[in-house]
Structures are given as structure tokens and as C-alpha cells.
XYZ file of C-alpha atoms in Angstrom:
104
model
C 169.848 -7.531 96.722
C 169.828 -6.477 93.161
C 171.698 -8.823 90.489
C 175.253 -7.678 89.615
C 175.689 -5.219 86.886
C 178.324 -7.337 85.060
C 176.407 -10.377 84.143
C 174.194 -10.479 81.078
C 170.890 -8.705 81.594
C 169.040 -12.148 80.922
C 171.226 -13.981 83.481
C 170.074 -11.496 85.885
C 166.430 -12.023 85.165
C 166.246 -15.220 87.470
C 167.610 -13.251 90.213
C 164.849 -10.552 90.312
C 162.454 -10.441 93.327
C 160.398 -7.248 92.081
C 159.296 -5.253 89.293
C 161.908 -2.462 90.005
C 164.568 -4.983 89.273
C 163.037 -5.982 85.976
C 162.605 -2.466 84.963
C 166.353 -1.863 85.282
C 167.225 -5.060 83.379
C 164.833 -3.748 80.509
C 166.745 -0.452 80.591
C 170.158 -1.885 80.574
C 169.331 -4.309 77.644
C 167.696 -1.375 75.642
C 170.392 0.760 76.267
C 172.877 -1.758 75.214
C 170.840 -2.447 72.156
C 170.824 1.283 71.176
C 174.325 2.047 71.892
C 175.673 -1.389 70.479
C 177.866 -1.830 73.773
C 176.568 -5.462 74.368
C 178.357 -8.318 72.535
C 175.570 -10.126 70.631
C 176.386 -13.535 71.871
C 173.649 -16.227 71.996
C 172.646 -17.014 75.500
C 171.419 -20.286 76.741
C 169.108 -20.779 80.069
C 171.048 -22.607 82.492
C 169.361 -25.897 83.659
C 170.045 -25.284 87.471
C 167.911 -21.914 87.037
C 164.442 -21.712 88.506
C 162.456 -22.410 85.458
C 159.005 -20.888 87.002
C 160.812 -17.939 88.129
C 162.438 -17.372 84.824
C 158.989 -17.577 83.062
C 156.989 -15.493 85.318
C 159.941 -12.668 85.209
C 160.069 -13.140 81.460
C 156.544 -12.133 81.244
C 157.091 -8.905 83.577
C 160.167 -8.284 81.435
C 158.176 -8.356 78.210
C 155.435 -6.047 79.623
C 158.053 -3.579 80.841
C 160.000 -3.989 77.455
C 156.829 -3.245 75.215
C 155.824 -0.215 77.403
C 159.186 1.310 77.419
C 159.858 0.612 73.866
C 156.472 2.327 72.882
C 157.141 5.409 74.988
C 160.641 5.591 73.448
C 159.418 4.774 69.985
C 161.816 1.913 69.539
C 160.958 -0.521 66.726
C 159.656 -3.875 68.303
C 160.721 -5.794 65.156
C 164.319 -4.628 65.732
C 164.117 -5.869 69.496
C 162.484 -8.968 68.368
C 165.068 -9.898 65.701
C 167.972 -8.943 68.490
C 166.221 -10.971 71.184
C 165.723 -13.987 68.586
C 169.367 -13.831 67.839
C 170.382 -13.654 71.416
C 168.061 -16.019 73.061
C 166.749 -18.203 70.343
C 163.257 -18.878 69.112
C 161.708 -20.662 72.314
C 162.912 -18.495 75.236
C 159.933 -17.373 77.101
C 160.579 -13.693 76.292
C 160.344 -14.073 72.645
C 157.126 -16.302 73.162
C 155.552 -13.583 75.174
C 156.668 -10.755 72.773
C 155.659 -12.856 69.636
C 152.095 -13.082 71.203
C 151.988 -9.630 71.950
C 153.016 -8.296 68.627
C 150.407 -10.710 67.000
C 147.644 -9.585 69.255
C 148.368 -5.643 68.343
């Protein structure tokens, strides 16, 4: 079952079972970033969430995010700054994104 549409995109990440779900979250996030409809509230990982699944899905999220951003010509630096504000410096998404940006 897909995650509910009302929760934060990053809260839904731990609920994804496939790449299609992650792709929807990437699209929801980028739409909210571009339109400014998402409140910029710092989010925290909940301790009861499956951390292994979050890390694995964060990697897939980062892959899809970069691919979608490049296709749509969205500046990765803008995305990085927004995600850093929302998630903090040590969230797996930021770690993967930072590494990918350094490698390119």
C-alpha cells in the first residue's frame, strides 16, 4: 500500500516498498520545493523507524532525485541547501547527495 499523501515526503520514505513509491516521493518533494507549498520545518528521524530501510530507501531516493533534477534542470545546490535545512547534515539523503555532488 502506498504511503499516505498527507505526511511529509521524508516520513513516507520508510514506508516505501519499491522504486515507484520512491519516485513519487521525489516528485512530491521537488514539486513542493518549486512551488513553495511545503513548510520548511526541520524534520527528525524517529527512533522507532527501521533505520536500515531508511538508509536503503535514502540511497534510492537520492538516485531518483539527481536523475529527476538533471532532466528538469533543477540546481542541485538549491536542493542540497533545502534538504540540509529540513533534514540536518547527517541524514542519509544528505550524505549520499553530498558524495554524488563531490564525485561529479
